[in-house]
Tab-separated table of C-alpha atoms in Angstrom:
chain	number	residue	atom	x	y	z
A	104	ASP	CA	118.770	169.581	117.097
A	105	ALA	CA	121.509	166.794	117.526
A	106	LYS	CA	121.031	164.218	114.755
A	107	THR	CA	123.437	161.703	116.136
A	108	THR	CA	123.447	158.710	118.523
A	109	GLN	CA	126.639	157.772	120.559
A	110	PRO	CA	127.247	155.410	123.243
A	111	PRO	CA	127.501	157.231	126.720
A	112	SER	CA	130.707	155.720	127.715
A	113	MET	CA	133.641	153.684	126.549
A	114	ASP	CA	136.946	152.636	128.103
A	115	CYS	CA	140.135	151.880	126.295
A	116	ALA	CA	143.521	150.504	127.401
A	117	GLU	CA	146.583	153.042	126.933
A	118	GLY	CA	148.404	152.487	123.850
A	119	ARG	CA	145.585	150.747	122.151
A	120	ALA	CA	143.353	152.172	119.420
A	121	ALA	CA	140.186	153.656	120.587
A	122	ASN	CA	137.160	153.119	118.122
A	123	LEU	CA	134.289	155.688	118.744
A	124	PRO	CA	131.044	154.877	116.825
A	125	CYS	CA	128.389	157.328	115.891
A	126	ASN	CA	125.023	156.614	114.147
A	127	HIS	CA	123.690	159.336	111.827
A	128	SER	CA	120.950	157.380	109.939
A	129	THR	CA	118.989	160.523	108.992
A	130	ILE	CA	122.036	162.326	107.479
A	131	SER	CA	121.462	164.041	104.036
A	132	GLY	CA	123.599	164.359	101.080
A	133	ASN	CA	124.996	167.775	101.931
A	134	GLU	CA	125.722	167.250	105.655
A	135	TYR	CA	129.258	166.639	106.841
A	136	VAL	CA	130.193	164.524	109.922
A	137	TYR	CA	132.330	166.458	112.540
A	138	TRP	CA	134.086	165.256	115.658
A	139	TYR	CA	134.973	167.313	118.675
A	140	ARG	CA	136.254	166.431	122.144
A	141	GLN	CA	136.093	168.204	125.574
A	142	ILE	CA	138.611	167.416	128.022
A	143	HIS	CA	137.308	168.273	131.525
A	144	SER	CA	136.897	171.900	132.341
A	145	GLN	CA	138.045	173.092	128.777
A	146	GLY	CA	136.245	174.252	125.824
A	147	PRO	CA	135.442	171.615	122.945
A	148	GLN	CA	138.413	171.056	120.589
A	149	TYR	CA	138.053	170.224	116.900
A	150	ILE	CA	139.338	166.891	115.828
A	151	ILE	CA	138.303	165.970	112.290
A	152	HIS	CA	135.528	166.088	109.645
A	153	GLY	CA	134.488	164.351	106.390
A	154	LEU	CA	131.797	164.057	104.033
A	155	LYS	CA	131.932	160.483	102.580
A	156	ASN	CA	135.547	159.725	102.005
A	157	ASN	CA	137.485	158.554	105.061
A	158	GLU	CA	139.709	161.139	106.382
A	159	THR	CA	143.000	161.227	108.484
A	160	ASN	CA	144.893	163.878	110.266
A	161	GLU	CA	147.481	164.314	112.914
A	162	MET	CA	145.031	163.654	115.717
A	163	ALA	CA	142.535	160.786	114.411
A	164	SER	CA	141.151	158.938	111.476
A	165	LEU	CA	137.288	159.153	110.523
A	166	ILE	CA	135.859	156.096	108.722
A	167	ILE	CA	132.352	156.803	107.259
A	168	THR	CA	130.324	153.905	106.093
A	169	GLU	CA	129.237	153.748	102.324
A	170	ASP	CA	125.662	154.482	103.190
A	171	ARG	CA	126.849	157.371	105.303
A	172	LYS	CA	124.698	156.346	108.099
A	173	SER	CA	127.375	155.911	110.665
A	174	SER	CA	130.939	156.603	111.282
A	175	THR	CA	133.836	155.736	113.556
A	176	LEU	CA	136.463	157.954	115.078
A	177	ILE	CA	139.664	156.218	115.460
A	178	LEU	CA	142.420	157.370	117.956
A	179	PRO	CA	145.371	154.984	116.939
A	180	HIS	CA	147.447	154.978	120.098
A	181	ALA	CA	145.155	156.374	122.901
A	182	THR	CA	146.897	158.109	125.664
A	183	LEU	CA	145.756	159.339	129.099
A	184	ARG	CA	145.502	162.823	127.824
A	185	ASP	CA	142.780	161.441	125.328
A	186	THR	CA	140.431	160.908	128.231
A	187	ALA	CA	137.495	163.268	127.386
A	188	VAL	CA	133.907	163.489	126.073
A	189	TYR	CA	133.854	163.089	122.355
A	190	TYR	CA	130.984	164.600	120.421
A	191	CYS	CA	129.844	163.537	116.823
A	192	ILE	CA	128.021	166.370	114.915
A	193	VAL	CA	126.374	166.249	111.476
A	194	ARG	CA	125.930	169.840	109.924
A	195	GLU	CA	125.122	171.063	106.575
A	196	HIS	CA	128.209	172.831	105.111
A	197	THR	CA	126.005	176.043	104.557
A	198	GLY	CA	124.614	175.777	108.092
A	199	ASN	CA	125.611	178.108	110.974
A	200	GLN	CA	124.803	175.811	113.718
A	201	PHE	CA	126.798	173.097	115.422
A	202	TYR	CA	124.525	170.915	117.486
A	203	PHE	CA	126.227	169.037	120.132
A	204	GLY	CA	124.557	165.734	121.516
A	205	THR	CA	125.365	164.162	124.688
A	206	GLY	CA	128.742	162.501	123.339
A	207	THR	CA	130.728	159.406	124.383
A	208	SER	CA	132.761	159.672	127.520
A	209	LEU	CA	135.965	157.957	126.686
A	210	THR	CA	138.254	156.897	129.672
A	211	VAL	CA	141.743	155.731	128.838
A	212	ILE	CA	142.908	153.173	131.361
A	213	PRO	CA	146.526	152.974	132.237
B	88	ASP	CA	148.565	184.361	122.814
B	89	THR	CA	145.094	182.735	123.587
B	90	ALA	CA	142.852	182.476	120.497
B	91	VAL	CA	139.490	182.806	122.037
B	92	SER	CA	139.578	184.393	125.675
B	93	GLN	CA	136.855	184.910	127.753
B	94	THR	CA	136.476	186.794	131.123
B	95	PRO	CA	135.862	186.137	134.023
B	96	LYS	CA	136.590	182.258	134.250
B	97	TYR	CA	134.597	182.161	137.351
B	98	LEU	CA	131.501	184.353	138.361
B	99	VAL	CA	129.511	183.880	141.741
B	100	THR	CA	126.478	186.315	142.077
B	101	GLN	CA	123.175	186.731	143.794
B	102	MET	CA	119.819	186.074	142.108
B	103	GLY	CA	118.501	189.222	140.524
B	104	ASN	CA	121.892	190.762	139.808
B	105	ASP	CA	123.151	191.825	136.232
B	106	LYS	CA	126.223	190.506	135.115
B	107	SER	CA	128.442	190.366	131.909
B	108	ILE	CA	130.874	187.955	130.386
B	109	LYS	CA	133.325	189.328	127.724
B	110	CYS	CA	134.748	187.428	124.869
B	111	GLU	CA	137.452	188.344	122.438
B	112	GLN	CA	138.966	186.371	119.470
B	113	ASN	CA	142.273	187.329	117.713
B	114	LEU	CA	141.957	184.918	114.862
B	115	GLY	CA	140.428	187.321	112.550
B	116	HIS	CA	137.284	185.152	112.402
B	117	ASP	CA	133.947	186.541	111.105
B	118	THR	CA	131.512	184.576	113.161
B	119	MET	CA	131.276	184.307	117.059
B	120	TYR	CA	128.820	182.240	119.226
B	121	TRP	CA	127.664	181.664	122.894
B	122	TYR	CA	127.104	178.187	124.097
B	123	LYS	CA	125.615	177.162	127.426
B	124	GLN	CA	126.751	173.821	129.007
B	125	ASP	CA	124.307	172.819	131.968
B	126	SER	CA	125.055	170.623	134.910
B	127	LYS	CA	124.173	167.575	132.653
B	128	LYS	CA	126.925	168.530	130.277
B	129	PHE	CA	124.507	169.211	127.446
B	130	LEU	CA	126.150	171.917	125.259
B	131	LYS	CA	123.602	174.179	123.671
B	132	ILE	CA	123.946	177.024	121.240
B	133	MET	CA	122.463	180.244	122.425
B	134	PHE	CA	123.612	182.930	119.961
B	135	SER	CA	125.632	183.429	116.717
B	136	TYR	CA	126.823	186.748	115.230
B	137	ASN	CA	128.457	187.244	111.913
B	138	ASN	CA	130.304	190.435	111.402
B	139	LYS	CA	128.485	191.891	114.321
B	140	GLU	CA	124.994	190.775	113.028
B	141	LEU	CA	122.980	188.670	114.832
B	142	ILE	CA	122.303	185.404	112.855
B	143	ILE	CA	121.158	182.819	115.459
B	144	ASN	CA	119.078	183.240	118.546
B	145	GLU	CA	118.023	180.088	119.961
B	146	THR	CA	114.989	180.829	122.023
B	147	VAL	CA	116.959	182.305	124.738
B	148	PRO	CA	115.191	184.456	127.413
B	149	ASN	CA	115.523	188.232	126.587
B	150	ARG	CA	117.367	188.626	129.856
B	151	PHE	CA	120.454	187.381	127.876
B	152	SER	CA	121.664	190.237	125.446
B	153	PRO	CA	124.572	189.734	123.369
B	154	LYS	CA	126.584	192.635	122.273
B	155	SER	CA	129.188	192.690	119.397
B	156	PRO	CA	131.006	196.089	119.334
B	157	ASP	CA	133.196	194.774	116.462
B	158	LYS	CA	133.782	191.276	114.888
B	159	ALA	CA	136.465	190.491	117.325
B	160	HIS	CA	134.415	190.872	120.453
B	161	LEU	CA	131.022	189.240	121.489
B	162	ASN	CA	130.019	189.928	124.985
B	163	LEU	CA	127.144	188.423	126.898
B	164	HIS	CA	124.965	190.526	129.309
B	165	ILE	CA	122.556	188.761	131.597
B	166	ASN	CA	119.904	190.741	133.457
B	167	SER	CA	117.843	189.489	136.519
B	168	LEU	CA	120.084	186.361	137.047
B	169	GLU	CA	118.079	183.326	137.990
B	170	LEU	CA	119.196	180.006	139.682
B	171	GLY	CA	118.612	178.238	136.553
B	172	ASP	CA	121.244	180.367	134.768
B	173	SER	CA	124.019	178.755	136.517
B	174	ALA	CA	126.030	176.874	133.793
B	175	VAL	CA	129.347	176.992	132.132
B	176	TYR	CA	129.180	179.480	129.221
B	177	PHE	CA	131.651	178.975	126.211
B	178	CYS	CA	132.395	181.537	123.683
B	179	ALA	CA	133.458	180.339	120.293
B	180	SER	CA	134.472	181.559	117.004
B	181	SER	CA	134.892	180.253	113.432
B	182	PRO	CA	136.348	181.616	110.175
B	183	PHE	CA	133.550	181.460	107.834
B	184	ARG	CA	129.859	181.956	108.012
B	185	THR	CA	129.511	178.978	105.889
B	186	GLY	CA	131.624	176.433	104.301
B	187	ALA	CA	132.679	172.842	104.656
B	188	ASN	CA	135.782	173.845	106.337
B	189	GLU	CA	134.329	175.880	109.044
B	190	LYS	CA	135.541	174.893	112.581
B	191	LEU	CA	134.730	176.082	115.913
B	192	PHE	CA	137.386	177.451	118.254
B	193	PHE	CA	136.301	177.640	121.778
B	194	GLY	CA	137.349	179.608	124.968
B	195	SER	CA	138.000	177.994	128.068
B	196	GLY	CA	134.577	178.854	129.526
B	197	THR	CA	132.905	180.987	132.326
B	198	GLN	CA	131.603	179.075	135.014
B	199	LEU	CA	128.491	181.112	136.457
B	200	SER	CA	127.105	180.311	139.783
B	201	VAL	CA	123.818	182.042	140.914
B	202	LEU	CA	123.170	181.745	144.580
């Protein structure tokens, strides 16, 4: 099942960077780190994923530590619409399952 | 057009009834899933189908029977509904069965309430 640990909740001021941590100390060499988010009453939405290099796209940046035991999702300029539950998932690239943990509930404050 | 659509959005029914939830994706994906999100918001995979073939069944009671008439559809039929079946059910699809770039695309969910 879920192999990640995330803080249950976080607050962030609007316009500031939101840094969401995730621990995955048992990650293996062929497992990727994925981030999804779920805005209230909607289905989860893909944000970003990576293996060992840092990744950036139009939504966020993903910073993975050198030992790959933890990562941080960065939303550079949080807006009120970023209020959601953020899920960190580790998954083998040949696996079929995405196991969601309990996630971090991020609240962006005006 | 909605990429992954599921109907109905809300379903209220009595214990013991049989109900179905439909899911369709127009993304041309090979793999489709059903997830259940309970009242504690824990999102748990139930089934996965690849090209109409069942590839994951996560110890779901056999009252739940997925049906995939073609790779664009994965319906969920539930027999003899119980109070504990009340939850939000999400359908999802992904473009590849395996692969590093596999991403899940979710529908908007069906809120099932069993009275």
